[in-house]
mmCIF file of C-alpha atoms in Angstrom:
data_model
loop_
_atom_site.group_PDB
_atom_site.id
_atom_site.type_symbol
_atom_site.label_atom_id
_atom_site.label_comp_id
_atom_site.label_asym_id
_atom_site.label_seq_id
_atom_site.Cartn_x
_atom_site.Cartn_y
_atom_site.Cartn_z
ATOM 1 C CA UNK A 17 -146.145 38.197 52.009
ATOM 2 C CA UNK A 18 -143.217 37.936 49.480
ATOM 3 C CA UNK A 19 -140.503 35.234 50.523
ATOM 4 C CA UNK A 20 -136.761 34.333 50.517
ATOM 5 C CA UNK A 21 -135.969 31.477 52.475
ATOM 6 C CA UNK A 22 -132.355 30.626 53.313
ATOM 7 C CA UNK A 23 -132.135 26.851 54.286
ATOM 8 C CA UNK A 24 -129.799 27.283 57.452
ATOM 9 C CA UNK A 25 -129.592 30.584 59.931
ATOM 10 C CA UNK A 26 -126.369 28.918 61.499
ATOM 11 C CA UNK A 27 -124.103 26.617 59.680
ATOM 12 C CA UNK A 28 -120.549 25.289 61.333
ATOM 13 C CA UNK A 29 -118.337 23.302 59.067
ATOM 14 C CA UNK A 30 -115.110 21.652 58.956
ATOM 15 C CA UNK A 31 -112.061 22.874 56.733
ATOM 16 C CA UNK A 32 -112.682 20.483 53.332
ATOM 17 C CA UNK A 33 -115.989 19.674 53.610
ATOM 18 C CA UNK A 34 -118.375 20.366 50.771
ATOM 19 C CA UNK A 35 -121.392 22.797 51.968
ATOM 20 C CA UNK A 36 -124.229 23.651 50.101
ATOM 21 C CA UNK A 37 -126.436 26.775 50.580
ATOM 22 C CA UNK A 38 -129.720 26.567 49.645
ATOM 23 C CA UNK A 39 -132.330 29.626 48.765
ATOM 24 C CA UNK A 40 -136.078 29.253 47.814
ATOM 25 C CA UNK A 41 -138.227 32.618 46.906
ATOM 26 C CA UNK A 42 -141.723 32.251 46.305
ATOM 27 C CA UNK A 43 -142.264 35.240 43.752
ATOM 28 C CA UNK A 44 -141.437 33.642 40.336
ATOM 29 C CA UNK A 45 -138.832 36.069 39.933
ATOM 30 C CA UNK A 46 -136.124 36.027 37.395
ATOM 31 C CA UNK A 47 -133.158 36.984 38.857
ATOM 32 C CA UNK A 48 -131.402 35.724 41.950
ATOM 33 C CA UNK A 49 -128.332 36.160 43.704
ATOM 34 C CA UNK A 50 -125.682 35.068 46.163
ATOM 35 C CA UNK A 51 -123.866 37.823 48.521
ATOM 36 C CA UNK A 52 -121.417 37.475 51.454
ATOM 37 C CA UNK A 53 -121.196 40.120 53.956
ATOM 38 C CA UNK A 54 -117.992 41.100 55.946
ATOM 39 C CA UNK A 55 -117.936 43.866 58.381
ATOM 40 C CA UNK A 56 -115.983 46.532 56.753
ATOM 41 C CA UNK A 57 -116.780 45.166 52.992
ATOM 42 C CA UNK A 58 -120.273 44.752 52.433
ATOM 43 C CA UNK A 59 -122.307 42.726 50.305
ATOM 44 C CA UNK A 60 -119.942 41.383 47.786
ATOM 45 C CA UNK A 61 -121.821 39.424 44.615
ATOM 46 C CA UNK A 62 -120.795 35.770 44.281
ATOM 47 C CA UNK A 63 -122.822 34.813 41.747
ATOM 48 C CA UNK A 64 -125.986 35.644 39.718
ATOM 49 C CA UNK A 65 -128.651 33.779 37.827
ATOM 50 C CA UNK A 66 -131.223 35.511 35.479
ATOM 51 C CA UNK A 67 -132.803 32.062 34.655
ATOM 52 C CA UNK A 68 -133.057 28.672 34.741
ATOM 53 C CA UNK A 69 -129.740 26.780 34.409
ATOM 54 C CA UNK A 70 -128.205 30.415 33.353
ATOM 55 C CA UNK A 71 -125.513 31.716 36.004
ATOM 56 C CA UNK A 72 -123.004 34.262 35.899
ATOM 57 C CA UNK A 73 -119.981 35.052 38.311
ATOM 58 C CA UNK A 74 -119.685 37.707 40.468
ATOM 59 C CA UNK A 75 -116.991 39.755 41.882
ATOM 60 C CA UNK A 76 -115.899 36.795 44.317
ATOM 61 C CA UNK A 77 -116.565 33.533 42.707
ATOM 62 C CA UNK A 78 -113.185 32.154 43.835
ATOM 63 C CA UNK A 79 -114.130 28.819 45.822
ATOM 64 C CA UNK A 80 -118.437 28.825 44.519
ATOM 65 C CA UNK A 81 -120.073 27.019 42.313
ATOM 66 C CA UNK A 82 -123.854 27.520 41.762
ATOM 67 C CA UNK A 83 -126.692 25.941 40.398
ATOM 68 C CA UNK A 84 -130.594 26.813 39.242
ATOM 69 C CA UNK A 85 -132.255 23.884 38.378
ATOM 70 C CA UNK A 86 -135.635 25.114 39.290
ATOM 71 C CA UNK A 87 -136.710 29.168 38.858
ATOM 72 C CA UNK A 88 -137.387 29.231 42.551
ATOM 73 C CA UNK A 89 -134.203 27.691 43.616
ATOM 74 C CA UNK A 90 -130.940 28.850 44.034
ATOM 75 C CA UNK A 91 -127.816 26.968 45.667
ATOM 76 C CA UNK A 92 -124.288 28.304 46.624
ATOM 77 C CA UNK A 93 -122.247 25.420 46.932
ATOM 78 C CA UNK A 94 -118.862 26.035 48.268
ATOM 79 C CA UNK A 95 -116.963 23.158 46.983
ATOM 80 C CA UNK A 96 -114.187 22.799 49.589
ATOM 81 C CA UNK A 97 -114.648 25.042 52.348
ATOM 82 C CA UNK A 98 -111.895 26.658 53.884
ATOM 83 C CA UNK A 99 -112.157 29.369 57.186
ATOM 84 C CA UNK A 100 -111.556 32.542 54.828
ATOM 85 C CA UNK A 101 -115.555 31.505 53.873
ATOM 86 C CA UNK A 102 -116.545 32.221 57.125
ATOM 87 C CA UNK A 103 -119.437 34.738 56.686
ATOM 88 C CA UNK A 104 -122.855 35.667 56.499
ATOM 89 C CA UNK A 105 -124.613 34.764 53.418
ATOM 90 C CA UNK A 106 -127.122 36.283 51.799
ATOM 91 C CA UNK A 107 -129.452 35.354 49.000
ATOM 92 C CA UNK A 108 -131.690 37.834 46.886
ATOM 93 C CA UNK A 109 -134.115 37.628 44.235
ATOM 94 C CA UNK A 110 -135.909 40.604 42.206
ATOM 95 C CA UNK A 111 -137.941 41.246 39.102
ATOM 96 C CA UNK A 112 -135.483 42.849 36.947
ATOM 97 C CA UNK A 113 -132.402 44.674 37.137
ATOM 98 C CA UNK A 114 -133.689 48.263 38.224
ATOM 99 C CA UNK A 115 -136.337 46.925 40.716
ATOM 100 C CA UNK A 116 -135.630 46.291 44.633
ATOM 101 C CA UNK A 117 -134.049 42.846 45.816
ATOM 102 C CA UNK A 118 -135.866 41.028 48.476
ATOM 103 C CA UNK A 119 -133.016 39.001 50.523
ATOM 104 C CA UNK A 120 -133.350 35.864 52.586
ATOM 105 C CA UNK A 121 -132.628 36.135 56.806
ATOM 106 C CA UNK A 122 -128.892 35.207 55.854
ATOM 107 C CA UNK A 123 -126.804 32.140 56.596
ATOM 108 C CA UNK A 124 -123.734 32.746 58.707
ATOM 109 C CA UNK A 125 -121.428 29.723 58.306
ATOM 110 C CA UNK A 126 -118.325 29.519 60.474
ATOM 111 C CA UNK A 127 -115.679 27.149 58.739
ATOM 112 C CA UNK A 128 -113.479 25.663 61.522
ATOM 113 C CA UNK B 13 -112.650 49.946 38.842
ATOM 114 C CA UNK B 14 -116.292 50.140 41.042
ATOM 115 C CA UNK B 15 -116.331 52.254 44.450
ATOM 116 C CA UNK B 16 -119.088 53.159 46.958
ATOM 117 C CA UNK B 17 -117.985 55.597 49.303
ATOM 118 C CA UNK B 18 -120.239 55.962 52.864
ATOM 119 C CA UNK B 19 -119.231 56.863 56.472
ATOM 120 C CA UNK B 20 -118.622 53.879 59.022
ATOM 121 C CA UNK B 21 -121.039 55.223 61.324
ATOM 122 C CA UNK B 22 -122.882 58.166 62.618
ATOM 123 C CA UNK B 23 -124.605 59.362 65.625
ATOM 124 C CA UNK B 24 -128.069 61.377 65.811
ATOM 125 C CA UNK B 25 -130.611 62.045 68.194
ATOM 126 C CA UNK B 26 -134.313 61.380 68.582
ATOM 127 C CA UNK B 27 -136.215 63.982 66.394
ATOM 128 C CA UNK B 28 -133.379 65.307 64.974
ATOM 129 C CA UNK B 29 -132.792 64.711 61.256
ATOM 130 C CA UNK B 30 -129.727 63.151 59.468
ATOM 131 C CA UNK B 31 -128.230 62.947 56.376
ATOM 132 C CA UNK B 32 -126.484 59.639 55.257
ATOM 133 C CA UNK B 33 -124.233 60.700 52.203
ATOM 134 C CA UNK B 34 -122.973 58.239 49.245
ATOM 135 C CA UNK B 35 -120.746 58.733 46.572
ATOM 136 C CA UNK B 36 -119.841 56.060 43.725
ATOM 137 C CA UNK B 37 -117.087 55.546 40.880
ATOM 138 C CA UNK B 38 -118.980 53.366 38.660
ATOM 139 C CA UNK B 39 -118.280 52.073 34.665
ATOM 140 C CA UNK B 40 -122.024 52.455 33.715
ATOM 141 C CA UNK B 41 -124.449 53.444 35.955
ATOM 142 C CA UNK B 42 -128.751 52.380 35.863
ATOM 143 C CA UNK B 43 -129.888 53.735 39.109
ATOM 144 C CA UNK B 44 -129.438 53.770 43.023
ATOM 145 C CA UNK B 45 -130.805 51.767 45.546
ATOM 146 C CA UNK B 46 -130.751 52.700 49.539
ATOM 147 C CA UNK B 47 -131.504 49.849 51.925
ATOM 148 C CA UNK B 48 -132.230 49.267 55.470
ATOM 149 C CA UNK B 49 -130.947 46.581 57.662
ATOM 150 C CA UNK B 50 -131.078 46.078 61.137
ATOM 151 C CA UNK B 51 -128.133 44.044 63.116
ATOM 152 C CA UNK B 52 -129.103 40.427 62.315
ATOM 153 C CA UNK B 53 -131.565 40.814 59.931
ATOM 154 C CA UNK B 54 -131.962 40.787 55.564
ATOM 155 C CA UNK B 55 -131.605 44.640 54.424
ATOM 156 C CA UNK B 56 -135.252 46.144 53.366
ATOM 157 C CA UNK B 57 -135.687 48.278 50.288
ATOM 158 C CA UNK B 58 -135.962 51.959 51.272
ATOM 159 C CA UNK B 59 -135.951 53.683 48.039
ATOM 160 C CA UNK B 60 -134.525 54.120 44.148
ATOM 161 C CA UNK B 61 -133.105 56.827 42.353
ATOM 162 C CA UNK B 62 -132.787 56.614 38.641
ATOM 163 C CA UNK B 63 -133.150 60.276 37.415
ATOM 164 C CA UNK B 64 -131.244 63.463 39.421
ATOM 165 C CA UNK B 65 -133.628 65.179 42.109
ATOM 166 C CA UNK B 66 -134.768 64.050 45.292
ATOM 167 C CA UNK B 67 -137.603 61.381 46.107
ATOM 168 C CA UNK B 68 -139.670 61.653 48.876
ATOM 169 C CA UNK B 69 -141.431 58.603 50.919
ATOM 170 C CA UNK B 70 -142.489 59.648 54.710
ATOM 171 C CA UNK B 71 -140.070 60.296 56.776
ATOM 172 C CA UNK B 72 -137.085 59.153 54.327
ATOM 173 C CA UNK B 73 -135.776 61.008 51.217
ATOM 174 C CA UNK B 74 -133.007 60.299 48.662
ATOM 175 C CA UNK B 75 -131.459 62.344 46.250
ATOM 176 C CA UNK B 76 -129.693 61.707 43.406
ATOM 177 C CA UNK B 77 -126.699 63.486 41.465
ATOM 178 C CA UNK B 78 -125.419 61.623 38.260
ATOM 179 C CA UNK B 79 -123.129 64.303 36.806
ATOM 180 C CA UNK B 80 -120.900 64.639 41.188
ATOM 181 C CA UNK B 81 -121.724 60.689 41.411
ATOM 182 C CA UNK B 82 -123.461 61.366 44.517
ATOM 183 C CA UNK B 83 -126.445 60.591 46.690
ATOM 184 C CA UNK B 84 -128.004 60.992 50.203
ATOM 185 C CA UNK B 85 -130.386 59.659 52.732
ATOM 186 C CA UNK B 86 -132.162 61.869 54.328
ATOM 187 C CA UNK B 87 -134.052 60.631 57.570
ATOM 188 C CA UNK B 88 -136.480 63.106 59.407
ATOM 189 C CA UNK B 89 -138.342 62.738 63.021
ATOM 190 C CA UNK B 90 -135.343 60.148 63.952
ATOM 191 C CA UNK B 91 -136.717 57.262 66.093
ATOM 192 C CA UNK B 92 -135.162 54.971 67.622
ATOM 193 C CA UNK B 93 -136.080 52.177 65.529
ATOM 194 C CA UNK B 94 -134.100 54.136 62.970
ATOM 195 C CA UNK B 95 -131.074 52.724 64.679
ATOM 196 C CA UNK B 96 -129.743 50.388 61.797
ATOM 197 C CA UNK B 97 -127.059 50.050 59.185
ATOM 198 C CA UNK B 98 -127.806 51.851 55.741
ATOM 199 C CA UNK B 99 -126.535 50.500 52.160
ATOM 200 C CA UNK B 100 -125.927 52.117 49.133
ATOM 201 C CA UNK B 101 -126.022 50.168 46.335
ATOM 202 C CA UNK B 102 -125.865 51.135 42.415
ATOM 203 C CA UNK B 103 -127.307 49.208 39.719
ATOM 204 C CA UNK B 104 -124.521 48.695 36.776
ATOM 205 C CA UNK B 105 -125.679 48.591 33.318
ATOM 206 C CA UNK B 106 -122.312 47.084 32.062
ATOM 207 C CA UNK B 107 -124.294 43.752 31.317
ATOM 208 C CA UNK B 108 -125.945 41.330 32.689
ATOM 209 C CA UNK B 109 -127.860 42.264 35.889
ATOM 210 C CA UNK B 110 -125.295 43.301 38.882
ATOM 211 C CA UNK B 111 -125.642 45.268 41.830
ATOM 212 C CA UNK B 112 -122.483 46.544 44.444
ATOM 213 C CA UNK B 113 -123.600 47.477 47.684
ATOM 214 C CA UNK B 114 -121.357 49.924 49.657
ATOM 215 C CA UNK B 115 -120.175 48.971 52.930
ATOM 216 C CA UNK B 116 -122.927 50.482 54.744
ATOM 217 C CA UNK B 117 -122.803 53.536 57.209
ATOM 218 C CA UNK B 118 -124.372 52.471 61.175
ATOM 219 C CA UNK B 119 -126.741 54.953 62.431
ATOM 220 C CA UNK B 120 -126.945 55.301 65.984
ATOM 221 C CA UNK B 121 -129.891 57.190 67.641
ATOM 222 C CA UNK B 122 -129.708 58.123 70.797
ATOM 223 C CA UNK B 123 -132.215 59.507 73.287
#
């Protein structure tokens, strides 16, 4: 059974701290990706990675950083959280670009 | 600018069949993707369009217009288990490898 594993379900953080996401898929896929999801918005990209130590921003990178040291790993790291990064996030990985994304179970992170 | 158009929500009833409708403003366009996802859980692959027509898996089908920039999601024999939010997403093939998502229409069935 194909995997995405999001480190966290629930994360709570204070305003300033430094959070990292973390994302595992056991497929040996290429590609991975970072989403948030806001009711109303959808998945928005953060950030994408189509190797090792490659990355490329997203629509919403304002705030992110990311890193892939490892093909199966993927972190979001938000570098000083603030409550507007309240959300759910979702990781994703997939083959190539026209084939389906399997997502992790989400992290929702509340920034207080 | 990139734009996925869906309805909030919609209501159907068991058995019934519905039609989820999407339309997109893209700059380059690769193919569509319809996913499932039920409240609190990832969104599940349904189906992808890359050519005009519709595709056919059970009880789902998706069609696909590239010249209106529309497609649909056609769900037959509605069960309740149906009851879930739906996302359009289109593959962009202005570089690199992204994906928007639309915001997602609800579907509600009722008994």
């Amino acid at each position: 059974d194909v995997k995405v594993t999001q480190s966290s379900r629930y994360l709570v953080k204070r305003t300033g701290e430094k959070v990292f996401l973390e994302c595992v898929q056991d497929m040996d896929h290429e590609n991975m990706f970072w989403y948030r999801q806001d009711p109303g918005l959808g998945l928005r990209l953060i950030y994408f990675s189509y190797d090792v130590k490659m990355k490329e921003k997203g629509d919403i990178p304002e705030g992110y950083s990311v890193s892939r040291e490892k093909k199966e790993r993927f972190s979001l790291i938000l570098e000083s959280a603030s409550t507007n990064q309240t959300s759910m996030y979702l990781c994703a990985s997939n083959e190539g670009q026209n084939t389906e994304a399997f997502f992790g179970q989400g992290t929702r992170l509340t920034v207080v | 600018g990139q734009n996925i158009d869906q309805p909030t929500e919609m209501t159907a009833t068991e058995g019934a069949i519905v039609q989820i409708n999407c339309t997109y403003q893209t700059s380059g366009f690769n193919g569509l993707f319809w996913y499932q996802q039920h409240a609190g859980e990832a969104p599940t692959f349904l189906s992808y369009n890359v050519l005009d027509g519709l595709e056919e898996k059970g009880r789902f089908s998706s069609f696909l217009s590239r010249s209106k920039g529309y497609s649909y999601l056609l769900l037959k024999e509605l069960q309740m288990k149906d009851s879930a939010s739906y996302l359009c997403a289109v593959s962009l093939n202005t570089g690199g490898f992204k994906t928007i998502f639309g915001a997602g229409t609800r579907l509600f069935v009722k008994a």
